[in-house]
Coordinates of C-alpha atoms in Angstrom, one line a residue:
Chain W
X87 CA -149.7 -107.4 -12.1
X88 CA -148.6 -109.9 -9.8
X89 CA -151.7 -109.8 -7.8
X90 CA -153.4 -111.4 -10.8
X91 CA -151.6 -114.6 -9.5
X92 CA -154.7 -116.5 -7.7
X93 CA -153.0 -117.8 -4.6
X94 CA -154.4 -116.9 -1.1
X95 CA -150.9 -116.5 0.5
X96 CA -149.8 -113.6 -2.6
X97 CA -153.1 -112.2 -1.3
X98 CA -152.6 -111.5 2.3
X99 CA -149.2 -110.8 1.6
X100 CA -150.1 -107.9 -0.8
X101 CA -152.4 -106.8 2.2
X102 CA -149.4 -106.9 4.4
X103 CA -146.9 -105.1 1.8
X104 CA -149.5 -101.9 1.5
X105 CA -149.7 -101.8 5.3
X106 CA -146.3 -101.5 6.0
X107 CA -144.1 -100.9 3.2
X108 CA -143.9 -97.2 4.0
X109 CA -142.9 -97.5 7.4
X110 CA -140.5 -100.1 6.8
X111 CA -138.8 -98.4 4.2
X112 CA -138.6 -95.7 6.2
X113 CA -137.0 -97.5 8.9
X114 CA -134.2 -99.2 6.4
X115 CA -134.0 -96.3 5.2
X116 CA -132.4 -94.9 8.1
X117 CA -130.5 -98.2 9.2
X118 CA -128.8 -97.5 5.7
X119 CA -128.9 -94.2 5.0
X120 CA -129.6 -94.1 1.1
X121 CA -132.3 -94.8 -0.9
X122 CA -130.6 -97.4 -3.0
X123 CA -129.5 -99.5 -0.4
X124 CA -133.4 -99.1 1.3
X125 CA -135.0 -100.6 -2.0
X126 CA -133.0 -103.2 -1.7
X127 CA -133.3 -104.3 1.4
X128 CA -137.1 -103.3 1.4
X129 CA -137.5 -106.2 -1.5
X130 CA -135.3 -108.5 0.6
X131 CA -137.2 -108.3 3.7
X132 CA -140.4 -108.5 2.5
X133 CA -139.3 -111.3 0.5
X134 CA -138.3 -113.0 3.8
X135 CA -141.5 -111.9 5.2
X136 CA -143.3 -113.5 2.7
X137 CA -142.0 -116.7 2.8
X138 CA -141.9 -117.0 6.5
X139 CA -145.5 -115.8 6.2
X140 CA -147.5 -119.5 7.0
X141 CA -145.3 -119.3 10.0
X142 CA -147.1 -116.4 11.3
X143 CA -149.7 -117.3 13.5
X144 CA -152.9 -115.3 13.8
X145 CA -152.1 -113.6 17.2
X146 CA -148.2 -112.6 16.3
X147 CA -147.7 -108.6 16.1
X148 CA -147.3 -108.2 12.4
X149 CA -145.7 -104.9 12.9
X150 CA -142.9 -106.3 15.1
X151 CA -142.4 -109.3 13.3
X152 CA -141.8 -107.1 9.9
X153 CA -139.2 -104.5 12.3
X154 CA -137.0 -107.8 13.3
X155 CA -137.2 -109.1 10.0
X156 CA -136.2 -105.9 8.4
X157 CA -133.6 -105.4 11.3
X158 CA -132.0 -108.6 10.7
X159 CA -131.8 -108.0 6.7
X160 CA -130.1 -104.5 7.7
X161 CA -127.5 -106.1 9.9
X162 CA -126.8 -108.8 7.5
X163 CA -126.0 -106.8 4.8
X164 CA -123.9 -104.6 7.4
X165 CA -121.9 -107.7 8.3
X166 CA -121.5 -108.7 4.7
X167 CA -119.9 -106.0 3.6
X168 CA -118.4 -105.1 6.9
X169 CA -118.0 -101.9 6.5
X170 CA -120.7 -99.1 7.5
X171 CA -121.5 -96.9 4.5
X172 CA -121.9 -92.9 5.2
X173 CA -124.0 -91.6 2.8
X174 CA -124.4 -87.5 2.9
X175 CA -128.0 -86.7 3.9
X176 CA -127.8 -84.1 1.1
X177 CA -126.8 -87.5 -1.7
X178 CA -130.5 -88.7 -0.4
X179 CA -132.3 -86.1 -0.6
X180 CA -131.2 -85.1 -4.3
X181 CA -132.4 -88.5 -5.1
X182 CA -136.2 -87.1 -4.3
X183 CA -138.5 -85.0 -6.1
X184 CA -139.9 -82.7 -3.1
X185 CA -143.0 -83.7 -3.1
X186 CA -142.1 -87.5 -2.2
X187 CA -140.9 -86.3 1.1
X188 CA -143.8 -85.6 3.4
X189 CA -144.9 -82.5 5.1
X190 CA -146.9 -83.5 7.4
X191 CA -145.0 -83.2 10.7
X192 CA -145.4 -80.1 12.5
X193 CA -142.1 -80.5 14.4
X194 CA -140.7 -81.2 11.2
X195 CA -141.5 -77.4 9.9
X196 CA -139.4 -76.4 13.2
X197 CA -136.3 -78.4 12.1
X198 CA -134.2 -76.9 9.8
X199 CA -133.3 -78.9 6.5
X200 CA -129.3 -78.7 8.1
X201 CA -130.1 -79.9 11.3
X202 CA -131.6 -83.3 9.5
X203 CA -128.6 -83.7 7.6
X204 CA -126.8 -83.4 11.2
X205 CA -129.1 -85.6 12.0
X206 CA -128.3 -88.5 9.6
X207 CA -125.0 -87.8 9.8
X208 CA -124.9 -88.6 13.5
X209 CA -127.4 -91.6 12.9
X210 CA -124.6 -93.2 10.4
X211 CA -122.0 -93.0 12.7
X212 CA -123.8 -94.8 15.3
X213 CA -122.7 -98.6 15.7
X214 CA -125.6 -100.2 13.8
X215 CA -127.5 -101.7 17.2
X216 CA -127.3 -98.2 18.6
X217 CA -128.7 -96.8 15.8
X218 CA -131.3 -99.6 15.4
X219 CA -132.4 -98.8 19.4
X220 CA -132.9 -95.3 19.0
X221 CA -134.9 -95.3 15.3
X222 CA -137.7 -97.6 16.8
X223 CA -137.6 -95.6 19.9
X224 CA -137.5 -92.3 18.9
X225 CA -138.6 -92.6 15.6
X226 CA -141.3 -95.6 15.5
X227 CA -142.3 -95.1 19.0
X228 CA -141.7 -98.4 19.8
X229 CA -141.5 -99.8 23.6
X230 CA -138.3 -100.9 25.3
X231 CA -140.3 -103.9 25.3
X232 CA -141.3 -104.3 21.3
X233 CA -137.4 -103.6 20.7
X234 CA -136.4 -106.2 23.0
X235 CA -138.3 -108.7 21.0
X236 CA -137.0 -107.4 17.4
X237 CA -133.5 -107.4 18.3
X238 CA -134.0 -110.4 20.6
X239 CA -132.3 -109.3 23.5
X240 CA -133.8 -108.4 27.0
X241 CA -135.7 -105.0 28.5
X242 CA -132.9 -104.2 30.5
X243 CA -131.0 -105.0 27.2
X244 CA -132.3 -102.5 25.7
X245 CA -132.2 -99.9 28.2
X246 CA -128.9 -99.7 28.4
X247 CA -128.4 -99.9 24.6
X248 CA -130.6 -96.9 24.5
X249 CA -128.7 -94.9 27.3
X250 CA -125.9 -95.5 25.1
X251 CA -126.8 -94.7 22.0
X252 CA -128.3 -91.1 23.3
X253 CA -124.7 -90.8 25.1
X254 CA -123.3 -91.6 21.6
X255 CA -125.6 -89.7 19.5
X256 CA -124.5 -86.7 22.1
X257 CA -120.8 -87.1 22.0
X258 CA -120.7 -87.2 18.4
X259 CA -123.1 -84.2 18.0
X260 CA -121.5 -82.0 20.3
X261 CA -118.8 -82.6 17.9
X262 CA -120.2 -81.7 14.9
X263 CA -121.3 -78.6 16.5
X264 CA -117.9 -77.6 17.6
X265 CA -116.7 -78.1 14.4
X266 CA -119.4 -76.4 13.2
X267 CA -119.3 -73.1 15.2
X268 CA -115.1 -73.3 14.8
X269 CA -114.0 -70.7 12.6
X270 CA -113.9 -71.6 9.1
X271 CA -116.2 -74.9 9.8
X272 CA -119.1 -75.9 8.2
X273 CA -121.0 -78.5 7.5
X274 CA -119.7 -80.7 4.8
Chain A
X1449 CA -130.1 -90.4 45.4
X1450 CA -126.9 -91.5 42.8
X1451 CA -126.3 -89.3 40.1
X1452 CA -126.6 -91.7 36.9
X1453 CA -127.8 -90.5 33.4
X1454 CA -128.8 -93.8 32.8
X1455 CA -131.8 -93.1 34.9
X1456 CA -132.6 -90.3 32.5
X1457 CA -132.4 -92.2 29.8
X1458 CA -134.5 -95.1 31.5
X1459 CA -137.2 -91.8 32.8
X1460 CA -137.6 -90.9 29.3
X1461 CA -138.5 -94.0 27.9
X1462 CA -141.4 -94.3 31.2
X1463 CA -139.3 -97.4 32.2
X1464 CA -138.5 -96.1 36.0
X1465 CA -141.5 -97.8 38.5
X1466 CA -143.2 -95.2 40.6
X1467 CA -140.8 -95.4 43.4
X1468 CA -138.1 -94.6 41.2
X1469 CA -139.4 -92.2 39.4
X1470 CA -140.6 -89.8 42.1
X1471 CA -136.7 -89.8 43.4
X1472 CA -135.6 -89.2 40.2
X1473 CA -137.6 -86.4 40.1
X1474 CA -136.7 -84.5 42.9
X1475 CA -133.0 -85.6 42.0
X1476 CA -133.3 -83.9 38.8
X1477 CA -134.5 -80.4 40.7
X1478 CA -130.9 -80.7 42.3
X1479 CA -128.7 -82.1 39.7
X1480 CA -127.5 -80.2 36.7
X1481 CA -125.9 -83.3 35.1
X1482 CA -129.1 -85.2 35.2
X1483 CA -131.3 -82.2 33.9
X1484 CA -129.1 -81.6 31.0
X1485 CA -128.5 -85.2 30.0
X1486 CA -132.9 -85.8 30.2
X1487 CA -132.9 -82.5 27.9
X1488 CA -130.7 -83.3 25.3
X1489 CA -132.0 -86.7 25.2
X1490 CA -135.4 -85.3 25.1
X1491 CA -133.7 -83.0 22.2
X1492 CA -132.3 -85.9 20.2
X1493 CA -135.6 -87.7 19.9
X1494 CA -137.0 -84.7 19.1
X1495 CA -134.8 -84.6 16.0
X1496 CA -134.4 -88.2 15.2
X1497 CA -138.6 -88.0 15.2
X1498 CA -138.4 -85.0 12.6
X1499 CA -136.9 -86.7 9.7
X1500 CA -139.1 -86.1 7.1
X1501 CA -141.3 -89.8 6.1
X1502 CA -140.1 -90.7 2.6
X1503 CA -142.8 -91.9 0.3
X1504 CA -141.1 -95.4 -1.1
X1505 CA -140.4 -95.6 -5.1
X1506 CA -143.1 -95.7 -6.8
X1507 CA -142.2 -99.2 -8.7
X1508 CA -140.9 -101.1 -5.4
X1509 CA -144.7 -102.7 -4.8
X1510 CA -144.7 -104.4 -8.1
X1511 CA -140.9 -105.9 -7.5
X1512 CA -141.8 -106.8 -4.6
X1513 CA -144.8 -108.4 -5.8
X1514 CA -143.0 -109.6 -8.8
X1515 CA -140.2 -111.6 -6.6
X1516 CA -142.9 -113.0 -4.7
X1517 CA -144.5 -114.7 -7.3
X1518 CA -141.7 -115.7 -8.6
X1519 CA -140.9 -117.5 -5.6
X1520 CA -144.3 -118.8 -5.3
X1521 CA -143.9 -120.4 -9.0
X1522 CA -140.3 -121.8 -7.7
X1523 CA -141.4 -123.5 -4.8
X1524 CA -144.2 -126.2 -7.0
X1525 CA -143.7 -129.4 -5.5
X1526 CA -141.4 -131.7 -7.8
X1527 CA -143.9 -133.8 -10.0
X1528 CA -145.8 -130.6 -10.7
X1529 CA -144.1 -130.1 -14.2
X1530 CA -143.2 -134.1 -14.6
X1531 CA -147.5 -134.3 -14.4
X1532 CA -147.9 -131.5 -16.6
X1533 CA -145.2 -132.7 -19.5
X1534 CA -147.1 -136.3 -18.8
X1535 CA -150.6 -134.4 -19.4
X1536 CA -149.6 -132.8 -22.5
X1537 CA -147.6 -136.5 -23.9
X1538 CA -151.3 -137.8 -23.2
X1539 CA -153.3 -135.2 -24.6
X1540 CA -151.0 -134.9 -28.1
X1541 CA -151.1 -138.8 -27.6
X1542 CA -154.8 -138.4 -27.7
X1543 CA -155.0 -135.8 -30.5
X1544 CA -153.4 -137.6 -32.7
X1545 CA -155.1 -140.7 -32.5
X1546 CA -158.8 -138.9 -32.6
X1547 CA -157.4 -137.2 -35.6
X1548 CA -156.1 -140.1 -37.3
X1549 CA -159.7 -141.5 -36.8
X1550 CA -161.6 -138.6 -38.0
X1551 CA -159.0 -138.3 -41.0
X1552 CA -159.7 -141.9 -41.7
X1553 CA -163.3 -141.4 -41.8
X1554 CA -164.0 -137.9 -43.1
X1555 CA -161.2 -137.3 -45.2
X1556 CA -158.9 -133.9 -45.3
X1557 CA -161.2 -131.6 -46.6
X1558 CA -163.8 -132.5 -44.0
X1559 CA -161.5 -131.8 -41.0
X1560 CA -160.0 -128.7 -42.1
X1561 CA -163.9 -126.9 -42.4
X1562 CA -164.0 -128.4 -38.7
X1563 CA -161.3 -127.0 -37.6
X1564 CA -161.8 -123.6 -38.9
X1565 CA -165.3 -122.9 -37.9
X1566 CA -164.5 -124.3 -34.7
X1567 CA -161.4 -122.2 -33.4
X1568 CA -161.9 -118.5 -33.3
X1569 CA -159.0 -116.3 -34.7
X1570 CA -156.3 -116.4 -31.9
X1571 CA -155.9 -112.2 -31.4
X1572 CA -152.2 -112.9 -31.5
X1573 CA -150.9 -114.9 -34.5
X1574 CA -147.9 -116.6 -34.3
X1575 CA -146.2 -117.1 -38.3
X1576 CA -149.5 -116.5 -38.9
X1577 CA -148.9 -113.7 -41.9
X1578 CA -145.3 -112.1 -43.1
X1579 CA -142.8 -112.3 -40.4
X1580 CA -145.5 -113.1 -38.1
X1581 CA -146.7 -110.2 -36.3
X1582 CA -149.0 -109.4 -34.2
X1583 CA -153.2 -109.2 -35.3
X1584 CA -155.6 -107.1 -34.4
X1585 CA -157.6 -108.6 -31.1
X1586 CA -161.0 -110.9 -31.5
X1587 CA -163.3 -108.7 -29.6
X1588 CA -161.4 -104.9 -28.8
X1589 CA -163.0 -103.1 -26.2
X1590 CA -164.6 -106.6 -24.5
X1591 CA -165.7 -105.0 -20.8
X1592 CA -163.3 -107.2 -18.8
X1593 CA -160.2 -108.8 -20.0
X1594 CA -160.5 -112.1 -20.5
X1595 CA -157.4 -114.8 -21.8
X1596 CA -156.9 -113.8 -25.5
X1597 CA -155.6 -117.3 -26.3
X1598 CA -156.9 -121.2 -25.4
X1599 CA -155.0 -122.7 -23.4
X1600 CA -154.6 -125.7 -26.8
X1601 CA -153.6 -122.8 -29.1
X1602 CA -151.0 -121.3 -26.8
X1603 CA -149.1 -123.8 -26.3
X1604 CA -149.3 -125.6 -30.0
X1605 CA -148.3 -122.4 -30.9
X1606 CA -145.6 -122.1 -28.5
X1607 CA -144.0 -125.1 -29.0
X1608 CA -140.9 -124.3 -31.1
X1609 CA -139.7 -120.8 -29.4
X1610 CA -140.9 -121.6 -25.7
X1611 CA -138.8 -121.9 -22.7
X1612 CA -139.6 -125.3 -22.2
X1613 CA -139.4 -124.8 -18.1
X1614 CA -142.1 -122.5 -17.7
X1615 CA -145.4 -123.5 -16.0
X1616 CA -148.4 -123.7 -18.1
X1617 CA -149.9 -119.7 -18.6
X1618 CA -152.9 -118.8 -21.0
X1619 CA -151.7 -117.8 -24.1
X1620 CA -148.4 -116.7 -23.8
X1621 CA -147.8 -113.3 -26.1
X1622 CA -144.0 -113.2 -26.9
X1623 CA -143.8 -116.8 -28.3
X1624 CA -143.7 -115.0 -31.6
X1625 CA -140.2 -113.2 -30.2
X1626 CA -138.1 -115.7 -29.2
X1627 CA -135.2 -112.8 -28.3
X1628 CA -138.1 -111.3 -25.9
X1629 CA -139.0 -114.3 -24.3
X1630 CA -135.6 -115.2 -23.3
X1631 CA -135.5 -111.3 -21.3
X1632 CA -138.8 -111.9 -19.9
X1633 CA -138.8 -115.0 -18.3
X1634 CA -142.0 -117.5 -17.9
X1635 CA -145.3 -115.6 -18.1
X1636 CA -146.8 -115.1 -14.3
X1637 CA -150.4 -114.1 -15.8
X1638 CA -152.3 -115.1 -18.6
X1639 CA -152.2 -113.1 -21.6
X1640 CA -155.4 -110.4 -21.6
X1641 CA -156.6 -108.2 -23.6
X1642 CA -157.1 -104.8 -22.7
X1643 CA -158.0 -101.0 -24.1
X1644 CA -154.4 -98.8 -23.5
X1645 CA -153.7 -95.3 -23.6
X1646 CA -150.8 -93.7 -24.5
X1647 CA -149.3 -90.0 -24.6
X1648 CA -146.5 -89.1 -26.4
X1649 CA -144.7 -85.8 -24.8
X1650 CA -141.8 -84.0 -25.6
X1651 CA -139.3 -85.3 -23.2
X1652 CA -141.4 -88.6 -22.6
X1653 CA -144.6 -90.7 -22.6
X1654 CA -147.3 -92.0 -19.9
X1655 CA -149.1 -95.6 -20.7
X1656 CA -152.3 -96.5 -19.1
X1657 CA -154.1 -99.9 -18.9
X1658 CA -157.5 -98.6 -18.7
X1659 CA -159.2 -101.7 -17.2
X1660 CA -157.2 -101.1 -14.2
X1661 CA -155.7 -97.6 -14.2
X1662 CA -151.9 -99.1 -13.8
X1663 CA -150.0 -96.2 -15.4
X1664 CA -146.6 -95.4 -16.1
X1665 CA -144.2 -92.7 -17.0
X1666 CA -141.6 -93.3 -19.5
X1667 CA -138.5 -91.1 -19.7
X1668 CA -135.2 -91.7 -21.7
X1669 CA -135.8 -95.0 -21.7
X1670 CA -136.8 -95.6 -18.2
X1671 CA -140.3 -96.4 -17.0
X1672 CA -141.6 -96.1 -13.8
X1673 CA -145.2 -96.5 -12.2
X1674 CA -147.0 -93.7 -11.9
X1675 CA -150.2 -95.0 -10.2
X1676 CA -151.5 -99.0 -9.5
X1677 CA -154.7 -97.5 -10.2
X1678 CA -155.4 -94.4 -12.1
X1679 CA -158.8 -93.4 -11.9
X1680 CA -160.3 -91.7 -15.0
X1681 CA -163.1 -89.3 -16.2
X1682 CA -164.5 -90.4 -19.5
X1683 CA -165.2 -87.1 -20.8
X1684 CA -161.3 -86.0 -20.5
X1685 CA -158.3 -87.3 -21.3
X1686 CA -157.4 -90.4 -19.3
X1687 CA -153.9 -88.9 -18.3
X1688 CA -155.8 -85.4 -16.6
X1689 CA -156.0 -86.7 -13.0
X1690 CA -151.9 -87.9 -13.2
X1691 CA -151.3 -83.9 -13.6
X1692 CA -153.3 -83.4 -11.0
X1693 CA -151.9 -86.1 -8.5
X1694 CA -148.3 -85.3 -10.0
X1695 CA -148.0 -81.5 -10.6
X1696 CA -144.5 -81.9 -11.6
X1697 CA -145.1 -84.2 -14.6
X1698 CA -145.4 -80.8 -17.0
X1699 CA -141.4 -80.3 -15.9
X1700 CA -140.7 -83.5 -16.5
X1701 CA -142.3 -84.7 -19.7
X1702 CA -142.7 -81.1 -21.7
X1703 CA -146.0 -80.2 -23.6
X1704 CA -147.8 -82.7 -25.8
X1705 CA -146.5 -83.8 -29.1
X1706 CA -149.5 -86.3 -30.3
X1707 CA -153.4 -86.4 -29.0
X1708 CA -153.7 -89.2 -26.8
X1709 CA -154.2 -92.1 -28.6
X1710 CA -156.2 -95.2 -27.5
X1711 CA -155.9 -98.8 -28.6
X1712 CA -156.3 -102.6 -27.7
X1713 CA -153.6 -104.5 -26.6
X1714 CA -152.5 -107.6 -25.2
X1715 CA -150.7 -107.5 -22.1
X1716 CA -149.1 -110.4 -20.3
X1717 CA -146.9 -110.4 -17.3
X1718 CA -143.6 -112.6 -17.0
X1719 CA -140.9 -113.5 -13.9
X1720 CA -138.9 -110.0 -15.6
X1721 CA -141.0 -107.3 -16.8
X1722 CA -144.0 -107.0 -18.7
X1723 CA -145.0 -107.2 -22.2
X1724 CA -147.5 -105.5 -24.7
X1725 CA -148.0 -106.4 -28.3
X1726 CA -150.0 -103.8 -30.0
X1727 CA -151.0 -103.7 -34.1
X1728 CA -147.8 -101.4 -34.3
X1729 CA -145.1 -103.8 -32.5
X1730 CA -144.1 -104.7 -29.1
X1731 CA -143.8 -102.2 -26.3
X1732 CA -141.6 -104.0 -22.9
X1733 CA -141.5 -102.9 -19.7
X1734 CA -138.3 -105.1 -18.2
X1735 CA -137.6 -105.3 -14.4
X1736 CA -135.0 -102.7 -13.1
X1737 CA -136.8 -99.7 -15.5
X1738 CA -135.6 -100.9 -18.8
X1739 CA -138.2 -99.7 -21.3
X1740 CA -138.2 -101.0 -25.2
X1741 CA -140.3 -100.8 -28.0
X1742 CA -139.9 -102.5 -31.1
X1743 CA -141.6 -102.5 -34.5

């Protein structure tokens, strides 16, 4: 019932929310790895957003202005509590009805629900820059450029946290997978 | 060439130049290292990409929407309620003085017809019968919802259980509840009236506004939004399309206890929730789920 509010900037905020609150979410979501900690942080940065919003000027990339926000509200909250938080993938999904969680990726149907939770396990042990590099990479799609200017560090910057992060990612899943295929392993 | 992964890395994400990406190339038709680093990372964002999209929680638009008109309220320049506690010194100033004229002319009996055939029934009285409840609306069923209360009456009304921080609203429903108030916070809307439906289930309940189709769910004592804007047939019942949209609301709410009952209202939106006075009490949706009704 806020948008019953008349004021212009509520307006085009509200525009801006419905745009992108699904893939930001999504995004904190995996920064974080539960869905308490992603509603959160979705309000916060899109509180931010919306009072940094007459500093937007017409031509700025909305979408990569939101991702750095949203990036620097994830680290924040990282560094606060200085700690990184492991949630088990299994916790997150609990939390959802099955129908909240979309079907509509084809390569998704190919990965087994495990392998996600391997997945989001790895993700969370990832240094939080790491992890940050390879979710808008891999997951948003985003350029090494469009990183560079979320996390404001150079191309070449971001290169070489992305070779890293995929040598991380590796090490830490050929781990798992020993563990895994050990004898009495599993995952937890 | 150098054997260096990091090329692999840098060829997968298309940020090699021509020159170096041919060499890479025909490096990688000779180096094992090389082709099973660009594979597993080829593998990784192949899995990383696969995590299923989450829809977000149904209720985080309106907080969202909710903080940031909050904040919009919050950030009035300075003399914005010193001008409006000087507007309403002058208009009571005013008020008085006219009244005291008209008194002094007409007499008492004269200004009390005027003042009764002049302002309509407000549709929420305030100690306005025993213990004050709420009255039935002016005009139920009006075609759009208009501010139930003047602006004069609201706040004459309001004066002695009113935060006296909040920014002027139109009308302002839970002056009659001082207890509620204090939860709610300053009203963020005016107060409207609307036409509400309401289905009482075994396990739960679902509200609908019907001007706008904002519906919720209510289970043990928790309310969430169901839809922003719940479209409805008029020939069935106005909940039909949420079962459709939400085929696991049988699980969750049971069968039907009561036929759907429908009913004007007046809804008015504050900085912590929401609140509805009906001709049978209060019902409160508070930020952070919290769902009351009272009598």
């Amino acid at each position: 019932m806020a948008h019953e509010v008349v004021n212009d900037g509520l307006e085009t905020f509200e525009a801006i929310f419905d745009r992108y609150q699904q893939p930001i979410y999504n995004y904190i979501l995996r920064m974080m790895g539960n869905p308490e900690d992603a509603y959160d942080l979705t309000q916060d940065a899109f509180l931010k957003a919306y009072i940094n919003l007459p500093k937007l000027g017409g031509d700025r990339n909305v979408a990569g202005w939101l991702y750095r926000i949203a990036t620097n509200t994830c680290l924040d909250e990282l560094r606060r509590r200085k700690v990184i938080r492991w949630q088990p993938w299994e916790t997150f999904m609990s939390a959802f009805h099955p129908r909240q969680v979309a079907d509509d990726s084809p390569e998704g149907e190919t990965i087994r629900h495990e392998d996600v939770a391997l997945v989001q396990k790895v993700l969370d042990r990832l240094p939080p820059r790491y992890r940050m590099c390879l979710v808008l990479r891999e997951y948003e799609d985003l350029s090494c450029e469009e990183i560079g200017e979320i996390l404001g560090v150079s191309r070449q910057a971001v290169k070489s946290l992305l070779f890293r992060a995929r040598e991380e990612f590796r090490k830490i899943w050929q781990g798992i997978e020993t563990e895994r295929l050990a004898p009495g392993g599993g995952v937890r | 060439m150098k054997c260096d992964p990091m090329l692999a890395s840098a060829y997968r994400d298309g940020e090699l130049s021509s020159t170096e990406r041919n060499a890479f190339e025909i490096h990688l038709g000779e180096c094992i290292r090389c082709r099973s680093a660009l594979a597993d990372y080829a593998r990784i964002g192949r899995m990383v990409a696969a995590i299923p999209v989450v829809t977000p929680p149904v209720d985080l638009r309106r907080a969202v929407l909710n903080r940031a008109a909050a904040r919009t309220r919050n950030r009035q320049p300075w003399y914005v309620p010193l001008l409006t506690g000087v507007t309403a010194a002058v208009v009571l100033v005013v008020g008085v003085s006219t009244a005291t004229q008209y008194l002094n002319r007409s007499g008492p009996t004269m200004m009390m017809e005027s003042a009764r055939s002049a302002a309509p029934a407000p549709a929420i009285g305030v100690g306005g019968g025993a213990g004050g409840g709420v009255q039935p609306p002016v005009a139920p069923g009006s075609p759009s919802p208009s501010p139930t209360l003047d602006t004069r009456q609201g706040f004459a009304a309001a004066t002695p259980t009113a935060a006296p921080a909040c920014p002027p609203a139109v009308g302002n429903i839970a002056t009659v509840r001082s207890d509620l108030l204090s939860r709610l916070g300053c009203a963020n809307s005016p107060a409207l009236q609307v036409e509400v439906a309401e289905a009482v289930y075994q396990r739960g309940s679902l509200f609908r506004r019907a001007d706008t189709g904002w519906t919720v769910m209510i289970v043990n004592g928790r309310w969430s939004v169901l839809s922003e804007r719940l479209a409805a047939d008029a020939s069935a019942s106005p909940f039909q399309r949420a079962f459709v949209e939400q085929p696991v609301l049988p699980t969750l709410l049971g069968d039907a206890v009561d036929p759907v009952k429908q009913y004007p209202a007046v809804i008015q939106s504050f900085a912590n929730g929401i609140a509805i006075a009906t001709e049978s009490g209060w019902i409160v949706f508070l930020d952070g789920g919290v769902f009351e009704r009272q009598g």
